[in-house]
Structures are given as C-alpha cells and as structure tokens.
C-alpha cells in the first residue's frame, strides 16, 4: 500500500489588517481567515509512482553526464549558464532585461532597483547556491535571500516574515486566496524541519530537491523572493548531493516552460501528492541538460570563428581577452586589465584590435565610461532567454503575495 505524503490542513485565525485602509474598505474586512497548517516532513517516506521514478532516473543520468562534460570542456561555460539561469528564474516575477542591459548594470554597479540590477542580484544569489560547500540549511537559505534582496528591499532581505502572505485573491485580505501561507509563528519549527529533510541521505537527490522546493514554497518563509530563493535552493541541494559539481544546470528554464503546471504541481503537493512536482523537476532537469548542451555548442562555434578573425600574434593579450569575453561578454578597460594583470594601455590596444577584427564593439555606458561588448555572446544569451522563456501564458500572474 502506498504511504501518503503529509498534507496541508488549515487553522482559522483572527484577521486584522495592518495595512492603512479607508473606512469603507475596513468595514468590508473579514474577521477570520483560513491559514495553512503545514506538517513536518523530516522523516516522511517519499513513495513515488514507478513512472516518476523512471523520469528521475533518466534525469539523474543526463545531469551526471552533462556535469561531467562541463568538467571536460575547455570553454568556461558555467558563468554564462549561471547568467542564463538567474535571468530565467527571475522571469516568473516578470523581470526581463536584455543580456546587454544586465551586464551594464553589473559593470556600473547600479543601485539594485531596476530590472537588470535585480537580475544581477539573482545571479549573485544563484552563484552562492551553486558554489556553497556548507551543509544545506536555514543559514544558507537566509544568506541567499539576503543576496537577492539586500539592494532592492533591504528591510526584508534575509529575514523571515512576521506577517501573513498569500497568493491570489484580494490584496486587502487572504480570504479568497489560492493559497495562504502558514502563520509566521510556525516558521522556526517548519524551517528546522525542512533543514532536517534537506540533510537526509536516504532520498535520491532530485526527489530530495523537488520536495524541499515544494515544502519551501508551501512554508513561504519570506514576504517576497520565495520563488527565486526556492529555485536557488534546488541548485544548492543538487550540488550538495554531488549531482552538479562542475557546472550550472539551467533548471528554471524547464520550470518556467509551463507556469500553470508548476503552480498546479505545488498545489498537488500541498494536497499530499508529491508525484507532479518530482516529475516536473526531473523533466526540467532533463531539458536543462539539452539547453546547456546547445549553449555549449553555440559558444564553441563562436569561439572557433573568433580564432579565424583574430589577427594578433599568438602571444598577444588579445587571445586572453577572448577567454574573458566568453565568461563576461561586456568589459571595461580597468576591470579587464586587472583581471588579466596587464597594463590598461595594453588592454586598451588589445580591445581596439579586436574591434577592428569585428569581435567586439565599444560604446559609452556612462559619463567617461566606455565598455566593450561581444555582441555574438550577448545575442546568444538573449536567444537562450527566449528558448528558456515561457511557452504558455499563466492563468494567474505570480504577483508577489499581497500583504
Ligand atoms: N498556487 C500558486 N500559484 C503561484 N505561485 C505559487 C503557488 N504556490 C506557490 N507558489 C510559489 O510562490 C512563488 C512566488 O512567491 P514570491 O512572490 O515570494 O517569489 P518571488 O521570487 O518574489 O517571485 P517569482 O517566483 O514570481 O519570481 C512562485 O514562484 C512559486 O514558487
């Protein structure tokens, strides 16, 4: 007999809005609401349908091969995949920006409020997720959340919420919501329980990561940024369990392909059915390996054509600039000179030669600030974002939960 997964129930709580309301709106406020009562999962046995297990198996093999191929590759693909992944994960929040704008925001270190700057913050978050060697847990979650929102919403960055959050329905109260997260008094126990789950060794990595993600979204521990932090968490877990050691898996692309299926899978999870979310994450992982392999092939092609275009001698700085441009397709002279450890004069000359060779283009990005970009790599990143982008229009816009 299948052992059921613990499902969410509800508790009735008194409702008192903390938001400033008009007299009319206040009169319409409910006095009670149903809040989710989320069970612990630390020791629950995940029983899955054989078809789901087969999908997990297929994805695990593909991810392991993809990761090994990245380790063997001479091209530094990880930074580009990381950029692509954080831009894709941010898309559900409707933050879209061209690769060029994102890289300019990074170069200029802007104040963290525009879309491009928010995606830069998401890249910092994702980077922490894929490089962390710490055991997965609450500290890692809080750290990733801080990285994501410290520039744009410092008052909530890296802090659990102390208020109700819900998805869908009215902005003024949670009564008609699609989902109301558990009361914040439960957060310490629920997050400690999730940490125990994340450290389990008796559950296959992809199953562990998918369920951790769904439980995290069900807990919804933050006022905002739960989706992006929860997707970064999947990366932390896959790395911790040794599935992705060498590179980044562009997973969010697969998750975003059908936002409705994603939201439905989270809804099923709350009802005690873990198969849809595990299946969705396994399929997204499989698609991620295809997308990542495509990106690698395209990069290799561009790098090959650059080799034909460069006219400088084999020992010139120009060749080393090419390697940086693959990782960082928009650079300025001081940053590039520091990275290559050569003079700014030599760096400038190399960039001018590469511009004459048709590899880079320069433009002013701010007052007295010039940047050189590799348009082919930027176009490739935009194409990646498009391939990764959503195919279906979601039924419900995933607005940040109302407060
Ligand atoms: N029924 C649901 N409908 C939509 N989203 C849901 C649902 N249940 C859970 N979620 C999760 O809530 C996330 C949105 O929460 P929140 O706005 O805090 O995250 P975000 O990172 O700021 O935004 P986004 O995920 O849209 O980029 C979704 O990404 C999804 O993971």
PDB file of C-alpha atoms and ligand atoms in Angstrom, residues 88-95 125 145 148-149 153 165 167-168 178-179 213-214 216-218 220 222-231 255-256 259 262-264 266-267 270 390 396-401, ligand 1:
ATOM      1  CA  UNK A  88      15.204  32.618 -16.316  1.00  0.00           C
ATOM      2  CA  UNK A  89      14.403  32.217 -12.612  1.00  0.00           C
ATOM      3  CA  UNK A  90      13.634  35.925 -12.391  1.00  0.00           C
ATOM      4  CA  UNK A  91      11.278  35.769 -15.356  1.00  0.00           C
ATOM      5  CA  UNK A  92       8.441  34.316 -13.365  1.00  0.00           C
ATOM      6  CA  UNK A  93       8.464  37.619 -11.479  1.00  0.00           C
ATOM      7  CA  UNK A  94       8.242  39.229 -14.939  1.00  0.00           C
ATOM      8  CA  UNK A  95      11.685  40.722 -14.678  1.00  0.00           C
ATOM      9  CA  UNK A 125      22.159  34.510  -5.265  1.00  0.00           C
ATOM     10  CA  UNK A 145      17.639  35.621   0.367  1.00  0.00           C
ATOM     11  CA  UNK A 148      18.735  38.543  -3.663  1.00  0.00           C
ATOM     12  CA  UNK A 149      17.009  41.447  -1.946  1.00  0.00           C
ATOM     13  CA  UNK A 153      14.284  45.573  -0.348  1.00  0.00           C
ATOM     14  CA  UNK A 165       1.297  36.263   2.984  1.00  0.00           C
ATOM     15  CA  UNK A 167      -1.189  34.122  -3.342  1.00  0.00           C
ATOM     16  CA  UNK A 168      -4.130  35.214  -5.496  1.00  0.00           C
ATOM     17  CA  UNK A 178      -5.498  30.468  -3.851  1.00  0.00           C
ATOM     18  CA  UNK A 179      -3.076  29.727  -1.085  1.00  0.00           C
ATOM     19  CA  UNK A 213      11.464  23.168  -3.083  1.00  0.00           C
ATOM     20  CA  UNK A 214       7.749  22.405  -2.770  1.00  0.00           C
ATOM     21  CA  UNK A 216       9.807  25.658   0.968  1.00  0.00           C
ATOM     22  CA  UNK A 217       7.184  27.287  -1.290  1.00  0.00           C
ATOM     23  CA  UNK A 218       4.458  25.920   0.987  1.00  0.00           C
ATOM     24  CA  UNK A 220       6.713  30.678   2.094  1.00  0.00           C
ATOM     25  CA  UNK A 222       9.630  35.424   3.296  1.00  0.00           C
ATOM     26  CA  UNK A 223       7.494  38.407   2.384  1.00  0.00           C
ATOM     27  CA  UNK A 224       8.936  38.319  -1.153  1.00  0.00           C
ATOM     28  CA  UNK A 225      11.547  36.381  -3.110  1.00  0.00           C
ATOM     29  CA  UNK A 226      10.256  32.925  -2.136  1.00  0.00           C
ATOM     30  CA  UNK A 227      10.129  31.656  -5.720  1.00  0.00           C
ATOM     31  CA  UNK A 228      13.625  32.741  -6.673  1.00  0.00           C
ATOM     32  CA  UNK A 229      15.155  31.603  -3.366  1.00  0.00           C
ATOM     33  CA  UNK A 230      13.324  28.272  -3.602  1.00  0.00           C
ATOM     34  CA  UNK A 231      14.666  27.683  -7.120  1.00  0.00           C
ATOM     35  CA  UNK A 255      10.230  25.010 -14.675  1.00  0.00           C
ATOM     36  CA  UNK A 256       9.074  28.158 -16.432  1.00  0.00           C
ATOM     37  CA  UNK A 259       3.981  28.110 -15.118  1.00  0.00           C
ATOM     38  CA  UNK A 262       4.369  24.378 -11.920  1.00  0.00           C
ATOM     39  CA  UNK A 263       1.708  26.062  -9.797  1.00  0.00           C
ATOM     40  CA  UNK A 264      -0.586  23.023 -10.147  1.00  0.00           C
ATOM     41  CA  UNK A 266       2.755  22.936  -5.934  1.00  0.00           C
ATOM     42  CA  UNK A 267      -0.976  22.793  -5.254  1.00  0.00           C
ATOM     43  CA  UNK A 270       0.011  20.637  -0.581  1.00  0.00           C
ATOM     44  CA  UNK A 390       7.664  30.639 -21.097  1.00  0.00           C
ATOM     45  CA  UNK A 396      -2.742  33.558 -12.511  1.00  0.00           C
ATOM     46  CA  UNK A 397       0.001  36.134 -12.566  1.00  0.00           C
ATOM     47  CA  UNK A 398       2.525  35.206  -9.912  1.00  0.00           C
ATOM     48  CA  UNK A 399       2.473  38.615  -8.270  1.00  0.00           C
ATOM     49  CA  UNK A 400       4.433  38.936  -5.045  1.00  0.00           C
ATOM     50  CA  UNK A 401       1.979  37.802  -2.372  1.00  0.00           C
TER      51      UNK A 401
HETATM   52  N1  LIG B   1      -0.682  28.381  -6.269  1.00  0.00           N
HETATM   53  C1  LIG B   1       0.432  29.073  -6.573  1.00  0.00           C
HETATM   54  N2  LIG B   1       0.412  29.947  -7.577  1.00  0.00           N
HETATM   55  C2  LIG B   1       1.519  30.634  -7.862  1.00  0.00           C
HETATM   56  N3  LIG B   1       2.694  30.528  -7.232  1.00  0.00           N
HETATM   57  C3  LIG B   1       2.794  29.684  -6.236  1.00  0.00           C
HETATM   58  C4  LIG B   1       1.673  28.933  -5.842  1.00  0.00           C
HETATM   59  N4  LIG B   1       2.047  28.225  -4.796  1.00  0.00           N
HETATM   60  C5  LIG B   1       3.330  28.535  -4.551  1.00  0.00           C
HETATM   61  N5  LIG B   1       3.834  29.396  -5.424  1.00  0.00           N
HETATM   62  C6  LIG B   1       5.237  29.851  -5.385  1.00  0.00           C
HETATM   63  O1  LIG B   1       5.329  31.189  -4.985  1.00  0.00           O
HETATM   64  C7  LIG B   1       6.335  31.837  -5.763  1.00  0.00           C
HETATM   65  C8  LIG B   1       6.064  33.324  -5.753  1.00  0.00           C
HETATM   66  O2  LIG B   1       6.398  33.803  -4.454  1.00  0.00           O
HETATM   67  P1  LIG B   1       7.206  35.174  -4.252  1.00  0.00           P
HETATM   68  O3  LIG B   1       6.494  36.253  -4.981  1.00  0.00           O
HETATM   69  O4  LIG B   1       7.519  35.361  -2.808  1.00  0.00           O
HETATM   70  O5  LIG B   1       8.558  34.816  -5.009  1.00  0.00           O
HETATM   71  P2  LIG B   1       9.432  35.746  -5.957  1.00  0.00           P
HETATM   72  O6  LIG B   1      10.749  35.096  -6.139  1.00  0.00           O
HETATM   73  O7  LIG B   1       9.423  37.151  -5.433  1.00  0.00           O
HETATM   74  O8  LIG B   1       8.590  35.758  -7.270  1.00  0.00           O
HETATM   75  P3  LIG B   1       8.625  34.837  -8.557  1.00  0.00           P
HETATM   76  O9  LIG B   1       8.667  33.423  -8.127  1.00  0.00           O
HETATM   77  O10 LIG B   1       7.339  35.218  -9.239  1.00  0.00           O
HETATM   78  O11 LIG B   1       9.853  35.238  -9.301  1.00  0.00           O
HETATM   79  C9  LIG B   1       6.254  31.147  -7.110  1.00  0.00           C
HETATM   80  O12 LIG B   1       7.444  31.219  -7.845  1.00  0.00           O
HETATM   81  C10 LIG B   1       6.001  29.716  -6.707  1.00  0.00           C
HETATM   82  O13 LIG B   1       7.223  29.076  -6.398  1.00  0.00           O
END
